[in-house]
Amino acid sequence: MLVNYGSLCVLLAVAGWLFPGLRTPRVLVTLGCAVVAFSSLKNAALVLLAKWATVPPATSGLWLTLAIIAVTWVLQLRTRNYSWVDRLWSIVPVVYTANYFIVCLAAGFGFSLRLFAMTLLVTVWGVRLTYNFARKGGYNFKDEDYRWAFCRSILPHPVAWELFALFFIAVYQHALLFLITLPAKTAFDAFVAGGSRAGFRFTDLIATILFVGLLVMEVTADEQQWEFQTVKHRLIQKTGQHVSDLPRPYNLGFCTTGLFASSRHPNFFAEFMMWWAFYLFAVSASGEWVVGESILGTALLTMLFQGSTRVTEYITAKKYPVYSEYQKRVSMLIPWTAVEDLDNLAK
């Protein structure tokens, strides 16, 4: 119907050009051309989607991963900025997960409530994390994560550094982002196969509740840290004082209140635990506690956070000597009993 209406508008436009005495409203002509263009694009998109749906989503997701690895590596070489993977960290898992849900629909397998829930949860996670990264200046394309500068100091040789940048930053981390979404493959396979494991089960509900709870925890921790750092830098700009001369608790230089009184990195803990909650969808879909293809990415992500957190702590302890006292009193990752009176650490 849209095509017929658009064609009619275009014919009126042609008639107006052939017969100058016939007045055709410009808005009608513009609208007609827009409708025809939209219809053509929609048809082309549907054709591409139909072809895309003939490829298993895990395979097409792997193609995307390899392409993103190549683009990231080229950008690293061209710009000498190594935070491109950081800028994509909260985006590509959304694409990989949504791919399973979209292919499931486009290939005619039907609507999977489990895949829909997984896609929705990862999308909310991705949008929120992207916003948090953006407000800290992550997308200004000039600065990079301070930990890469630290890594460069350990690997000063250009060849050694570029090999590290290729295999760890570009290849390994993007491969990891693909692997952590593989529970969606297990869910997709179970739905296509049919049977008792195809539908949304009680375990899926538990996974959803855990994911949402951990997301709330991560948001809370990020907001507490953002508020602390914002006030701290505002005080430094306003007074011109050194951090150690600021009023408590800002004189410490790092946040020790709220969730940070029970864990030094509650946002990190919530981040990798969310992907364990995501893994539970694979447990529900397979009926097994250990799903080889799905557990690998989550386990590797947990190990990555163990290592990156220690690097972060090393740098922070060098910057703020009193941080070592905070390390003695508060758990690194797992939230434990909240420690009181931490703002007196600088005594």
Coordinates of C-alpha atoms in Angstrom, one line a residue:
M1 CA 0.0 0.0 0.0
L2 CA 2.9 2.4 0.9
V3 CA 4.5 1.6 -2.4
N4 CA 1.3 2.4 -4.4
Y5 CA 0.9 5.6 -2.5
G6 CA 4.5 6.6 -3.1
S7 CA 4.2 5.7 -6.8
L8 CA 1.1 7.8 -7.1
C9 CA 3.0 10.8 -5.6
V10 CA 5.9 10.3 -7.9
L11 CA 3.5 10.1 -10.9
L12 CA 1.9 13.4 -9.8
A13 CA 5.4 14.9 -9.6
V14 CA 6.2 13.8 -13.1
A15 CA 2.9 15.0 -14.3
G16 CA 3.6 18.4 -12.8
W17 CA 6.9 18.5 -14.6
L18 CA 5.4 17.6 -17.9
F19 CA 2.5 19.9 -17.5
P20 CA 3.6 23.1 -15.8
G21 CA 0.0 24.2 -15.5
L22 CA -0.8 21.3 -13.2
R23 CA 0.2 22.3 -9.6
T24 CA 1.5 19.5 -7.4
P25 CA 2.3 20.3 -3.8
R26 CA 6.0 20.0 -3.0
V27 CA 5.3 18.3 0.3
L28 CA 3.4 15.6 -1.6
V29 CA 6.3 15.0 -4.0
T30 CA 8.8 14.9 -1.2
L31 CA 6.7 12.5 0.8
G32 CA 6.2 10.2 -2.2
C33 CA 9.9 10.0 -2.9
A34 CA 10.6 9.3 0.7
V35 CA 8.0 6.5 0.8
V36 CA 9.5 4.9 -2.3
A37 CA 13.0 5.1 -0.9
F38 CA 11.9 3.7 2.4
S39 CA 10.1 0.8 0.8
S40 CA 13.1 0.0 -1.4
L41 CA 15.4 0.0 1.6
K42 CA 13.0 -2.1 3.6
N43 CA 12.8 -4.7 0.9
A44 CA 16.5 -4.8 0.6
A45 CA 16.9 -5.2 4.3
L46 CA 14.4 -8.0 4.4
V47 CA 16.3 -9.8 1.6
L48 CA 19.6 -9.4 3.5
L49 CA 18.0 -10.5 6.8
A50 CA 16.6 -13.6 5.1
K51 CA 20.0 -14.5 3.8
W52 CA 21.6 -13.7 7.1
A53 CA 19.1 -16.0 8.9
T54 CA 20.3 -19.0 6.8
V55 CA 23.7 -18.8 8.6
P56 CA 23.8 -20.3 12.2
P57 CA 24.0 -17.3 14.6
A58 CA 27.1 -18.6 16.3
T59 CA 28.9 -18.7 12.9
S60 CA 27.7 -15.2 11.9
G61 CA 28.7 -13.9 15.3
L62 CA 32.2 -15.4 14.8
W63 CA 32.4 -13.6 11.5
L64 CA 31.5 -10.3 13.2
T65 CA 34.1 -11.0 15.9
L66 CA 36.9 -11.5 13.4
A67 CA 35.9 -8.4 11.5
I68 CA 35.8 -6.3 14.7
I69 CA 39.2 -7.7 15.7
A70 CA 40.7 -6.6 12.4
V71 CA 39.1 -3.2 12.6
T72 CA 40.3 -2.7 16.2
W73 CA 43.9 -3.8 15.3
V74 CA 44.0 -1.3 12.4
L75 CA 42.7 1.5 14.6
Q76 CA 45.3 0.7 17.2
L77 CA 48.1 0.9 14.6
R78 CA 46.7 4.1 12.9
T79 CA 45.9 6.1 16.1
R80 CA 48.3 4.6 18.6
N81 CA 45.4 4.6 21.0
Y82 CA 44.7 1.2 22.6
S83 CA 41.3 1.8 24.1
W84 CA 39.2 0.8 21.1
V85 CA 38.3 -2.4 22.7
D86 CA 37.2 -0.5 25.8
R87 CA 34.9 1.6 23.7
L88 CA 33.3 -1.5 22.2
W89 CA 33.2 -3.6 25.5
S90 CA 29.6 -2.7 26.3
I91 CA 28.3 -2.7 22.7
V92 CA 29.4 -5.9 20.9
P93 CA 27.9 -8.4 23.5
V94 CA 24.5 -6.8 22.8
V95 CA 25.0 -7.4 19.1
Y96 CA 26.1 -11.0 19.6
T97 CA 23.2 -11.8 21.9
A98 CA 20.6 -10.1 19.8
N99 CA 21.8 -12.0 16.8
Y100 CA 20.6 -15.3 18.2
F101 CA 17.1 -13.8 19.0
I102 CA 16.8 -12.1 15.6
V103 CA 17.9 -15.2 13.6
C104 CA 15.5 -17.3 15.7
L105 CA 12.6 -15.1 14.5
A106 CA 13.9 -14.5 10.9
A107 CA 14.5 -18.2 10.2
G108 CA 11.0 -19.0 11.2
F109 CA 11.7 -20.9 14.4
G110 CA 9.4 -18.7 16.4
F111 CA 9.5 -16.5 19.5
S112 CA 11.8 -17.7 22.3
L113 CA 11.0 -16.0 25.6
R114 CA 14.3 -17.1 27.1
L115 CA 16.3 -15.6 24.2
F116 CA 14.1 -12.4 24.4
A117 CA 14.9 -12.1 28.2
M118 CA 18.6 -12.7 27.6
T119 CA 18.7 -10.1 24.8
L120 CA 16.7 -7.6 26.9
L121 CA 19.0 -8.0 29.9
V122 CA 22.2 -7.7 28.0
T123 CA 20.8 -4.6 26.1
V124 CA 19.9 -2.8 29.3
W125 CA 23.4 -3.8 30.7
G126 CA 25.1 -2.5 27.5
V127 CA 23.2 0.8 27.3
R128 CA 23.8 1.6 31.0
L129 CA 27.5 0.7 30.8
T130 CA 28.0 2.6 27.6
Y131 CA 26.4 5.7 29.3
N132 CA 28.7 5.3 32.3
F133 CA 31.8 5.0 30.1
A134 CA 30.7 8.0 27.9
R135 CA 30.2 10.4 30.8
K136 CA 33.7 9.7 32.0
G137 CA 35.0 10.8 28.6
G138 CA 35.6 7.3 27.2
Y139 CA 34.5 8.3 23.7
N140 CA 36.6 11.4 23.2
F141 CA 38.9 9.2 21.1
K142 CA 42.0 10.9 22.5
D143 CA 42.5 9.5 26.0
E144 CA 42.9 5.8 26.8
D145 CA 42.6 3.6 29.8
Y146 CA 45.4 4.4 32.3
R147 CA 46.2 0.7 32.6
W148 CA 47.5 0.5 29.1
A149 CA 50.1 3.1 29.9
F150 CA 51.2 1.0 32.8
C151 CA 51.4 -2.1 30.5
R152 CA 53.5 -0.1 28.1
S153 CA 56.0 0.7 30.8
I154 CA 56.4 -3.1 31.5
L155 CA 56.8 -3.8 27.7
P156 CA 58.8 -0.8 26.5
H157 CA 60.1 -2.5 23.3
P158 CA 57.9 -1.5 20.4
V159 CA 57.7 -5.0 18.9
A160 CA 56.8 -6.6 22.2
W161 CA 54.2 -4.0 22.9
E162 CA 52.6 -4.3 19.5
L163 CA 52.4 -8.1 19.8
F164 CA 50.8 -7.6 23.2
A165 CA 48.4 -5.1 21.7
L166 CA 47.5 -7.4 18.9
F167 CA 47.1 -10.7 20.7
F168 CA 45.8 -9.6 24.1
I169 CA 44.1 -6.3 23.6
A170 CA 42.6 -6.9 20.1
V171 CA 42.3 -10.7 19.7
Y172 CA 41.9 -12.1 23.2
Q173 CA 39.5 -9.5 24.6
H174 CA 37.2 -9.5 21.6
A175 CA 37.2 -13.3 21.5
L176 CA 36.3 -13.2 25.2
L177 CA 33.3 -10.8 24.5
F178 CA 32.1 -13.4 21.9
L179 CA 32.6 -16.3 24.3
I180 CA 30.6 -14.7 27.2
T181 CA 27.5 -14.6 25.0
L182 CA 27.6 -18.3 24.1
P183 CA 24.9 -19.1 26.7
A184 CA 22.6 -17.6 24.0
K185 CA 23.8 -20.3 21.6
T186 CA 22.9 -23.0 24.1
A187 CA 19.5 -21.4 24.5
F188 CA 19.1 -21.1 20.7
D189 CA 20.0 -24.7 20.1
A190 CA 17.6 -25.9 22.8
F191 CA 14.7 -23.9 21.4
V192 CA 15.3 -25.1 17.8
A193 CA 15.5 -28.7 19.0
G194 CA 12.3 -28.4 20.9
G195 CA 11.5 -30.6 23.9
S196 CA 11.0 -29.8 27.6
R197 CA 14.1 -27.5 27.7
A198 CA 12.9 -25.2 25.0
G199 CA 10.6 -23.0 27.1
F200 CA 11.2 -20.5 29.9
R201 CA 11.8 -22.4 33.1
F202 CA 12.1 -21.5 36.8
T203 CA 15.9 -21.5 36.5
D204 CA 15.5 -18.8 33.8
L205 CA 13.5 -16.7 36.3
I206 CA 16.2 -17.1 38.9
A207 CA 18.9 -16.1 36.4
T208 CA 16.8 -13.0 35.5
I209 CA 16.4 -11.9 39.1
L210 CA 20.1 -12.4 39.8
F211 CA 21.1 -10.5 36.7
V212 CA 18.8 -7.6 37.6
G213 CA 20.0 -7.6 41.2
L214 CA 23.7 -7.5 40.2
L215 CA 23.0 -4.8 37.7
V216 CA 21.4 -2.7 40.4
M217 CA 24.5 -3.3 42.5
E218 CA 26.8 -2.2 39.7
V219 CA 24.7 0.9 39.0
T220 CA 24.7 1.8 42.7
A221 CA 28.5 1.3 43.0
D222 CA 29.2 3.3 39.8
E223 CA 27.0 6.1 41.0
Q224 CA 28.6 6.3 44.4
Q225 CA 32.1 6.4 42.8
W226 CA 31.0 9.0 40.2
E227 CA 29.5 11.2 42.9
F228 CA 32.6 10.9 45.1
Q229 CA 35.0 11.7 42.2
T230 CA 32.9 14.5 41.0
V231 CA 32.8 16.2 44.4
K232 CA 36.5 15.6 44.9
H233 CA 37.6 17.2 41.6
R234 CA 35.1 20.1 42.2
L235 CA 36.8 20.8 45.6
I236 CA 40.2 20.6 44.1
Q237 CA 39.3 23.1 41.3
K238 CA 37.5 25.4 43.8
T239 CA 40.1 25.5 46.5
G240 CA 43.3 24.6 44.7
Q241 CA 44.2 22.3 47.5
H242 CA 46.0 19.0 47.3
V243 CA 43.9 15.9 47.7
S244 CA 45.3 15.2 51.2
D245 CA 44.2 18.6 52.4
L246 CA 40.5 18.2 51.4
P247 CA 37.9 17.5 54.0
R248 CA 37.0 13.9 54.9
P249 CA 36.4 11.5 53.2
Y250 CA 37.7 13.2 50.0
N251 CA 41.2 13.6 51.5
L252 CA 41.7 9.8 50.9
G253 CA 41.4 10.3 47.1
F254 CA 39.3 7.1 46.7
C255 CA 35.8 6.1 47.7
T256 CA 35.3 4.2 50.9
T257 CA 31.7 4.8 51.6
G258 CA 28.5 3.0 50.6
L259 CA 29.2 -0.3 48.9
F260 CA 32.9 0.5 48.9
A261 CA 32.9 0.0 52.7
S262 CA 32.3 -3.8 52.1
S263 CA 34.3 -4.3 48.9
R264 CA 37.1 -2.3 47.3
H265 CA 35.6 -3.0 43.8
P266 CA 31.9 -3.8 44.2
N267 CA 31.2 -2.7 40.6
F268 CA 33.9 -5.2 39.3
F269 CA 32.3 -8.0 41.4
A270 CA 28.8 -7.2 40.1
E271 CA 30.1 -7.1 36.5
F272 CA 31.6 -10.6 36.3
M273 CA 28.9 -12.1 38.5
M274 CA 26.3 -10.8 36.1
W275 CA 27.8 -13.0 33.4
W276 CA 27.6 -16.0 35.8
A277 CA 23.9 -15.2 36.2
F278 CA 23.7 -15.0 32.3
Y279 CA 25.4 -18.5 32.2
L280 CA 22.5 -19.9 34.3
F281 CA 20.3 -19.5 31.2
A282 CA 22.6 -22.1 29.5
V283 CA 22.2 -24.4 32.6
S284 CA 18.4 -24.0 32.3
A285 CA 18.4 -24.7 28.5
S286 CA 20.7 -27.7 28.7
G287 CA 19.8 -29.3 32.1
E288 CA 23.5 -29.5 33.0
W289 CA 25.5 -27.5 35.5
V290 CA 28.6 -27.5 33.3
V291 CA 28.1 -26.5 29.7
G292 CA 31.5 -26.5 28.1
E293 CA 31.0 -24.0 25.3
S294 CA 29.1 -21.6 27.5
I295 CA 31.1 -21.7 30.7
L296 CA 34.5 -21.0 29.1
G297 CA 33.9 -17.3 28.5
T298 CA 32.5 -16.6 31.9
A299 CA 35.4 -18.4 33.6
L300 CA 38.0 -16.5 31.5
L301 CA 36.2 -13.2 32.2
T302 CA 36.4 -13.9 36.0
M303 CA 40.1 -14.6 35.6
L304 CA 40.6 -11.4 33.6
F305 CA 38.9 -9.4 36.4
Q306 CA 41.2 -11.0 39.0
G307 CA 44.2 -9.8 37.0
S308 CA 43.0 -6.4 35.9
T309 CA 41.8 -5.6 39.5
R310 CA 45.3 -6.3 40.8
V311 CA 46.8 -4.0 38.2
T312 CA 44.3 -1.3 39.2
E313 CA 45.2 -1.8 42.9
Y314 CA 48.9 -1.6 42.2
I315 CA 48.5 1.7 40.4
T316 CA 46.1 3.1 43.0
A317 CA 48.4 2.1 45.9
K318 CA 51.3 4.0 44.2
K319 CA 49.1 7.1 43.9
Y320 CA 47.6 7.0 47.4
P321 CA 49.9 5.4 50.0
V322 CA 47.0 5.1 52.5
Y323 CA 45.3 2.7 50.1
S324 CA 47.4 -0.1 51.6
E325 CA 45.5 0.3 54.9
Y326 CA 42.2 0.2 53.0
Q327 CA 43.4 -3.1 51.4
K328 CA 44.0 -4.6 54.9
R329 CA 40.6 -3.8 56.1
V330 CA 38.2 -4.3 53.2
S331 CA 37.7 -7.3 50.8
M332 CA 39.0 -6.8 47.3
L333 CA 36.0 -8.1 45.4
I334 CA 33.5 -10.2 47.3
P335 CA 31.3 -7.8 49.5
W336 CA 31.8 -8.6 53.1
T337 CA 30.8 -7.0 56.4
A338 CA 30.9 -3.2 56.0
V339 CA 33.9 -1.6 57.7
E340 CA 33.0 1.6 59.6
D341 CA 35.1 4.7 60.2
L342 CA 37.1 4.3 57.0
D343 CA 37.3 8.0 56.4
N344 CA 39.9 8.1 59.2
L345 CA 42.4 6.0 57.2
A346 CA 44.4 9.2 56.5
K347 CA 45.1 9.8 60.2

